[in-house]
Coordinates of C-alpha atoms in Angstrom, one line a residue:
X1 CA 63.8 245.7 35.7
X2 CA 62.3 246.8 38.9
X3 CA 58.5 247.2 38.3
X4 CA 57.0 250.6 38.4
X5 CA 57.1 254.1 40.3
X6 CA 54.5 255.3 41.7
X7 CA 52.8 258.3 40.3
X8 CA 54.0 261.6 42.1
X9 CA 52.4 265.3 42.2
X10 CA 54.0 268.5 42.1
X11 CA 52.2 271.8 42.0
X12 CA 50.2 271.2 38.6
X13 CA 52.2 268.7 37.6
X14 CA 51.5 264.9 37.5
X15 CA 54.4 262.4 37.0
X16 CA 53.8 258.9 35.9
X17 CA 56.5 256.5 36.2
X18 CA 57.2 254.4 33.6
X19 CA 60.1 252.2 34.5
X20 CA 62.9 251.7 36.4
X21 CA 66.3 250.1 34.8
X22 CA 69.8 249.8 36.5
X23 CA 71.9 249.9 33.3
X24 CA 75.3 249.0 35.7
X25 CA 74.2 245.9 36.4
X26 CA 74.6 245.1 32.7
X27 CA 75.3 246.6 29.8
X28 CA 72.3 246.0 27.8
X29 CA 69.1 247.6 29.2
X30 CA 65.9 245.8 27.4
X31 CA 63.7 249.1 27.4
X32 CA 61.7 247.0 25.1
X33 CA 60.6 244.7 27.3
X34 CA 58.8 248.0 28.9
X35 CA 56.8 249.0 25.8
X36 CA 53.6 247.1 26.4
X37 CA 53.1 248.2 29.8
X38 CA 53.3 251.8 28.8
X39 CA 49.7 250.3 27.6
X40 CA 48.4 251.9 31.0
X41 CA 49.3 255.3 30.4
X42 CA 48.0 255.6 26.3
X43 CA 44.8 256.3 27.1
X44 CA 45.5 258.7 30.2
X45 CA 45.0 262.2 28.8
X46 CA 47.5 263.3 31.6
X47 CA 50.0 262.2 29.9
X48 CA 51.9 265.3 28.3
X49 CA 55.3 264.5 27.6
X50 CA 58.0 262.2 27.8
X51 CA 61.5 263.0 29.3
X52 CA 64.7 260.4 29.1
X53 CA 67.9 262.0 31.4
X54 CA 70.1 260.1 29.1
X55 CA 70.7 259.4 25.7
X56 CA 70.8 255.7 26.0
X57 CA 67.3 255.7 26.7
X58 CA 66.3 257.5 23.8
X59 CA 65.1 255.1 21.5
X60 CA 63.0 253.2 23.9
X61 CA 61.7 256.9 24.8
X62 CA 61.0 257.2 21.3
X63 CA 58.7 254.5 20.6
X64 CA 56.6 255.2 23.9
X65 CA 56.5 258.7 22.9
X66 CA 55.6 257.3 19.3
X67 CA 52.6 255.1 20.6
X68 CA 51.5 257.8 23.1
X69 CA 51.2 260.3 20.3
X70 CA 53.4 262.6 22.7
X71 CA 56.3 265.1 22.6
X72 CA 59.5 263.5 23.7
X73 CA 61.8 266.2 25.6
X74 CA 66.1 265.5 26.1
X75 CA 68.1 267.0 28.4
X76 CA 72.0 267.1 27.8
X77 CA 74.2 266.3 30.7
X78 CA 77.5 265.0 29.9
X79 CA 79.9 266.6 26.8
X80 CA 81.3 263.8 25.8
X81 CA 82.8 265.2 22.6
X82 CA 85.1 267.4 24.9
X83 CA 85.9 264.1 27.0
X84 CA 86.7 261.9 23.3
X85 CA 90.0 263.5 22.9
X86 CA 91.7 262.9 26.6
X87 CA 91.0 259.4 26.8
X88 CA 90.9 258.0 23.0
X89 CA 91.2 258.7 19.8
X90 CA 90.4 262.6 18.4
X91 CA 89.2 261.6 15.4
X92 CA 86.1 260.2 17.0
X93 CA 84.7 263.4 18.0
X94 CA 82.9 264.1 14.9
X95 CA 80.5 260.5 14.8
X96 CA 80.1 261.4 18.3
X97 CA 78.6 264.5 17.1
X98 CA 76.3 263.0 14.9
X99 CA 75.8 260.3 17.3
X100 CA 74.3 263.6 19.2
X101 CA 72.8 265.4 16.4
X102 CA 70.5 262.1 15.6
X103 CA 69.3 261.1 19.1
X104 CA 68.3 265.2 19.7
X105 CA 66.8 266.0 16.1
X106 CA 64.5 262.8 17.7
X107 CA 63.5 264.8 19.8
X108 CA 61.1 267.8 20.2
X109 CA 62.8 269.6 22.5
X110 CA 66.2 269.5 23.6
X111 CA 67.3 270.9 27.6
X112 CA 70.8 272.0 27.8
X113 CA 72.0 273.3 31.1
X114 CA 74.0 276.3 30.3
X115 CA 74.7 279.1 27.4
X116 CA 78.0 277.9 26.4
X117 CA 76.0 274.4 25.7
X118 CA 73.6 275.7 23.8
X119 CA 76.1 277.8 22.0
X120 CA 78.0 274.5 21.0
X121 CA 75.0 272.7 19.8
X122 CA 73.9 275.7 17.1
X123 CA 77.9 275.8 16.1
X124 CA 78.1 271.7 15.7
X125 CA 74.3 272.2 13.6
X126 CA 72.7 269.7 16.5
X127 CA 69.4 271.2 16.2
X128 CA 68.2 274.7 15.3
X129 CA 68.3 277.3 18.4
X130 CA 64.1 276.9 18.5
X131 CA 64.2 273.7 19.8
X132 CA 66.8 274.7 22.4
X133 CA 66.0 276.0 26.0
X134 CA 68.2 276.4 28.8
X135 CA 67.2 274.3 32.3
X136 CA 67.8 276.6 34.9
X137 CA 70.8 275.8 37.3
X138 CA 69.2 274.5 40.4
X139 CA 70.4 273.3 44.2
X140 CA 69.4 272.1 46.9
X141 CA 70.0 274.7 49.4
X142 CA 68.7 273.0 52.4
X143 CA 71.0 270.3 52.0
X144 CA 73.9 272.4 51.4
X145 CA 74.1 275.0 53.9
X146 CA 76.6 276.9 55.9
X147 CA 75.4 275.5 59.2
X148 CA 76.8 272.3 58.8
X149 CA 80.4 273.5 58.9
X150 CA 81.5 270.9 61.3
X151 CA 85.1 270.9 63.5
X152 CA 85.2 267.3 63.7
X153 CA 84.5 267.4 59.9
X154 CA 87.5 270.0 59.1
X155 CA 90.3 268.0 61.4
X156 CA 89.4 265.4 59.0
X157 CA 89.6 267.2 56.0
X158 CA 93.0 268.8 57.4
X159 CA 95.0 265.8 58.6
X160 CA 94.3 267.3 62.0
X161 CA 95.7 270.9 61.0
X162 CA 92.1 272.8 61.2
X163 CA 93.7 276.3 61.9
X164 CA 95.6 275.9 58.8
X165 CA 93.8 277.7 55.4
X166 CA 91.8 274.6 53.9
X167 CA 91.1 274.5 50.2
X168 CA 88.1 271.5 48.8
X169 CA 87.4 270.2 45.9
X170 CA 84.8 267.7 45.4
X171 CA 83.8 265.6 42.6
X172 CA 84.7 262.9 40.0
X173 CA 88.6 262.3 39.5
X174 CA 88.9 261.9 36.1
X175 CA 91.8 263.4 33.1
X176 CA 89.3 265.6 31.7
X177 CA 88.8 267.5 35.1
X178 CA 92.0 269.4 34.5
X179 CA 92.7 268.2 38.0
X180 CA 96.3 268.2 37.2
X181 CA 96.3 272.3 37.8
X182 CA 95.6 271.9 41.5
X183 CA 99.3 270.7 42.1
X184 CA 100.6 273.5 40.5
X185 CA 98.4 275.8 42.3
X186 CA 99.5 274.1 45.9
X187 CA 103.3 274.3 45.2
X188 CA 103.1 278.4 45.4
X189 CA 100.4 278.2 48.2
X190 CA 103.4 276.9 51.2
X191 CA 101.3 276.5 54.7
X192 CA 97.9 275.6 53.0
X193 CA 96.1 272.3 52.7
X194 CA 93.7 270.9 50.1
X195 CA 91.2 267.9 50.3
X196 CA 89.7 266.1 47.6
X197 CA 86.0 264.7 48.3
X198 CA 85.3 262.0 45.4
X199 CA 86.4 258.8 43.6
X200 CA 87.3 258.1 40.2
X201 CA 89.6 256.6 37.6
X202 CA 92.5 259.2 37.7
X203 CA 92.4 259.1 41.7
X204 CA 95.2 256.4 42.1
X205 CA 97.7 258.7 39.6
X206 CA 96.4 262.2 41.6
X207 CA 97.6 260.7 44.9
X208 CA 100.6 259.7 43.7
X209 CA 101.1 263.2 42.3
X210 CA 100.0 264.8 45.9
X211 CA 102.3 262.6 47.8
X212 CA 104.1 264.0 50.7
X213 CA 102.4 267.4 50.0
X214 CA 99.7 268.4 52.4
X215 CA 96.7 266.8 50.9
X216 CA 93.8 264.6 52.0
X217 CA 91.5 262.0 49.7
X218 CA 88.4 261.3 51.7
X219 CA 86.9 258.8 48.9
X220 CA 83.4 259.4 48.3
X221 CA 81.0 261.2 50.6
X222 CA 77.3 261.2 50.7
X223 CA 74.7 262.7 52.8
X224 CA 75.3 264.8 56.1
X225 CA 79.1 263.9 55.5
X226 CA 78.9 265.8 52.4
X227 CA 77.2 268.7 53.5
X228 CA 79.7 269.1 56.1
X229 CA 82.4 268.2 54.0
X230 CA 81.9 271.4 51.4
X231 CA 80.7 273.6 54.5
X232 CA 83.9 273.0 56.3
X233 CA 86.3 274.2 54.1
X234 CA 87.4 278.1 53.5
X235 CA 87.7 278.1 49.7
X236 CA 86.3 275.7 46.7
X237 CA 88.9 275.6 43.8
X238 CA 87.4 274.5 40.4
X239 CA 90.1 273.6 37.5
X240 CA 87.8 271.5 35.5
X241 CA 87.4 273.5 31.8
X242 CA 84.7 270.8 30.4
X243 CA 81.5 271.6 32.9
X244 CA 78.5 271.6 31.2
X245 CA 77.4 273.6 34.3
X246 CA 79.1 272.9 37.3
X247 CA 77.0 271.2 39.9
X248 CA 79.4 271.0 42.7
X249 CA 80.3 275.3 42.3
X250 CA 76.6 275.7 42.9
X251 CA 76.7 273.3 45.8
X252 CA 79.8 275.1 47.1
X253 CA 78.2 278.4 46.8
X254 CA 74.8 277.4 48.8
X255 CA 77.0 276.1 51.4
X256 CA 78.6 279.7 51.9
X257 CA 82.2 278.4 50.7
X258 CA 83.3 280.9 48.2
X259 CA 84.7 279.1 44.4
X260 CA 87.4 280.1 42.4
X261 CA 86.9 278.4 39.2
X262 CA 87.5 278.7 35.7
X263 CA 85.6 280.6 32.9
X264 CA 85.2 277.9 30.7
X265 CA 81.9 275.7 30.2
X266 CA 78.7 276.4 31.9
X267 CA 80.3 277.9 35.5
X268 CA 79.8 281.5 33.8
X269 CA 76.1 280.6 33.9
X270 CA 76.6 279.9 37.5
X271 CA 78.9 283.2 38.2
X272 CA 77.8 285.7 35.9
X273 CA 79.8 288.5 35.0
X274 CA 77.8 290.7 36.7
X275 CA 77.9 289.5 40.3
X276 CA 81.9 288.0 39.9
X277 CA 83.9 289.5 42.8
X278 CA 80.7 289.8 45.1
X279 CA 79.7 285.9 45.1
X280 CA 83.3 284.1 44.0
X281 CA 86.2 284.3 41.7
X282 CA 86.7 283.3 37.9
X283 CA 90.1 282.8 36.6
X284 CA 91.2 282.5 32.8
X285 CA 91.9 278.9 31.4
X286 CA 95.2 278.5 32.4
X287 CA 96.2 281.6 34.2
X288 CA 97.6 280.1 37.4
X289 CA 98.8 283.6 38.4
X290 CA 95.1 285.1 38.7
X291 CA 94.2 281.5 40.0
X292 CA 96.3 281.8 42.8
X293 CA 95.8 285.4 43.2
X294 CA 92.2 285.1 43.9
X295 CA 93.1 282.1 46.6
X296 CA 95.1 284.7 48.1
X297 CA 93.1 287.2 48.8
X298 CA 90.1 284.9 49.9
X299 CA 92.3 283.2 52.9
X300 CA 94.2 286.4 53.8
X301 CA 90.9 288.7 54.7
X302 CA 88.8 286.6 57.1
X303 CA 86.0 289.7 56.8
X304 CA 85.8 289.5 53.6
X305 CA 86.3 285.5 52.5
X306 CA 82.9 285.8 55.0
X307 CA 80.6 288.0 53.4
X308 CA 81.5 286.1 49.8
X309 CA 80.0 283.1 51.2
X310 CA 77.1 284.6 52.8
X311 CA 76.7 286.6 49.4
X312 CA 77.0 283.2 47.5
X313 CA 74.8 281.7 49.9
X314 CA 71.9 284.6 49.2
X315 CA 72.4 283.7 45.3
X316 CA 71.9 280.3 45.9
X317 CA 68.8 280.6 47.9
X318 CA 67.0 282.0 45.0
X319 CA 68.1 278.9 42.7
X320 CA 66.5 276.2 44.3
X321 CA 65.2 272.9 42.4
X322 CA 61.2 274.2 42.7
X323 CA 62.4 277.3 41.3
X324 CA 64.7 276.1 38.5
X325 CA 61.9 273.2 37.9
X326 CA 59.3 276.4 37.6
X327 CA 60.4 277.8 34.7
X328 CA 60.8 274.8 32.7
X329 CA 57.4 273.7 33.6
X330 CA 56.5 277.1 32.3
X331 CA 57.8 276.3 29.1
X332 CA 55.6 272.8 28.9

């Protein structure tokens, strides 16, 4: 426990912290011991709403929410009944649904960030569709931005081949990431490299599969790295079918890197079918043909791999954090 936030202001909006754990430095987080200094905040009239990221916190949430006499909001992050399956046992994916269905009928209000989400909760009977609203995908577009495409950064990246076509792909390594798809993509892409930005349990057994092809793991990347890192690349390739949204294809996009990605999860959210073509590529589940298709055409036409990104880039502009924060305050 690490005392208590300041408040913080937004346009008409007050924040109160309430407090701070760091659940990794032990597995049990005493939210409990937190409950009588909420004390300070039960008489504040300010206080509107409370709003846990994760659905450990819940019940702690809960009983503050309970004593304020105030609505308690949940946002859904992670699927984890998509996950069950590729690292344990599948018959465990149906108490993880109720597991899911308890902690968000707790709740008032329920965030998900994308359609197909939202779509999965009224099929699994989580909560009724009324208590649903969709978070709009936000970025943050000054961080990632086309003018950090670095030199430096893309020798890196390339093994010291930067005139050579440079596919990235950044986030966690894990088995549910599909990340196994990306070798078979490379092996009919001869003359092009890939680097991988990110760390994660399936990183050791995705080198192994990449060695002595021409590939590059960078670990994990933070900052002014990272903005340079996605910047500095000619195309994003995202295999993974189990994004609740898709963070790093929004992050791609707002850096003026164009994706090709799958249409599975919430990345149609992010890519509509509306502006597909104009901002970046969607490929079937699977289809490794139209996969590598799209690749194709995005590293063969210089022209027009550049006015995708700057297209993507405009998108992004208009789905910053204030404005994605905006119309959920709207709906408080």
């Amino acid at each position: 426990m690490r005392g208590f936030p300041k408040s913080s202001t937004v346009p008409r909006l007050l924040v109160h912290g309430a407090f701070h754990v760091h659940c990794m430095e032990r597995f049990l987080c005493h939210w409990h011991s937190a409950l009588g200094s909420s004390q300070r905040l039960q008489n504040s009239s300010l206080t509107s709403f409370m709003h846990p990221h994760l659905e450990l916190w819940v019940f702690g949430a809960l009983a503050i929410a309970k004593l304020l006499s105030v609505p308690l909001v949940m946002s859904y992050h992670t699927h984890v009944p998509v996950y069950i399956p590729r690292y344990t046992f599948s018959w465990l994916v149906e108490p993880m649904w109720q597991i899911i269905r308890f902690l968000h009928r707790a709740a008032d209000l329920t965030l998900v960030p994308s359609a197909a989400i939202s779509k999965d909760f009224e099929t699994a009977h989580v909560i009724s569709a009324n208590r649903i609203r969709l978070w709009n995908k936000g970025v943050d577009s000054a961080s990632f931005h086309p003018r950090f495409r670095s030199h430096e950064m893309r020798v890196r990246l390339s093994d010291g081949e930067p005139e050579k076509p440079l596919i990235i792909h950044v986030g966690r390594f894990g088995r549910e990431k599909n990340l196994d798809f990306l070798k078979t993509v490379m092996d009919r892409l001869p003359g092009v490299r890939i680097a991988f930005i990110g760390d994660g349990p399936y990183r050791a057994e995705l080198e192994k599969m990449f060695e002595g092809m021409p590939a590059v793991f960078t670990g994990m990347m933070q900052g002014g790295e990272l903005s340079q890192a996605y910047a500095s690349g000619d195309v994003f390739v995202m295999p993974s079918e189990s994004e609740t949204l898709g963070q790093v294809v929004l992050e791609s996009m707002s850096s003026g890197v164009p994706v090709v990605a799958v249409r599975a999860g919430g990345i149609p959210d992010i890519i509509p079918e509306d502006v597909e073509g104009r901002t970046s590529f969607l490929f079937a589940p699977g289809d490794l043909d139209d996969c590598v298709g799209k690749i194709r055409l995005l590293l063969a036409d210089d022209e027009f791999r550049g006015d995708m990104g700057r297209t993507a880039r405009a998108a992004m502009e208009k789905c910053d954090w204030r404005a994605a924060s905006k119309t959920i305050r709207n709906e408080f």
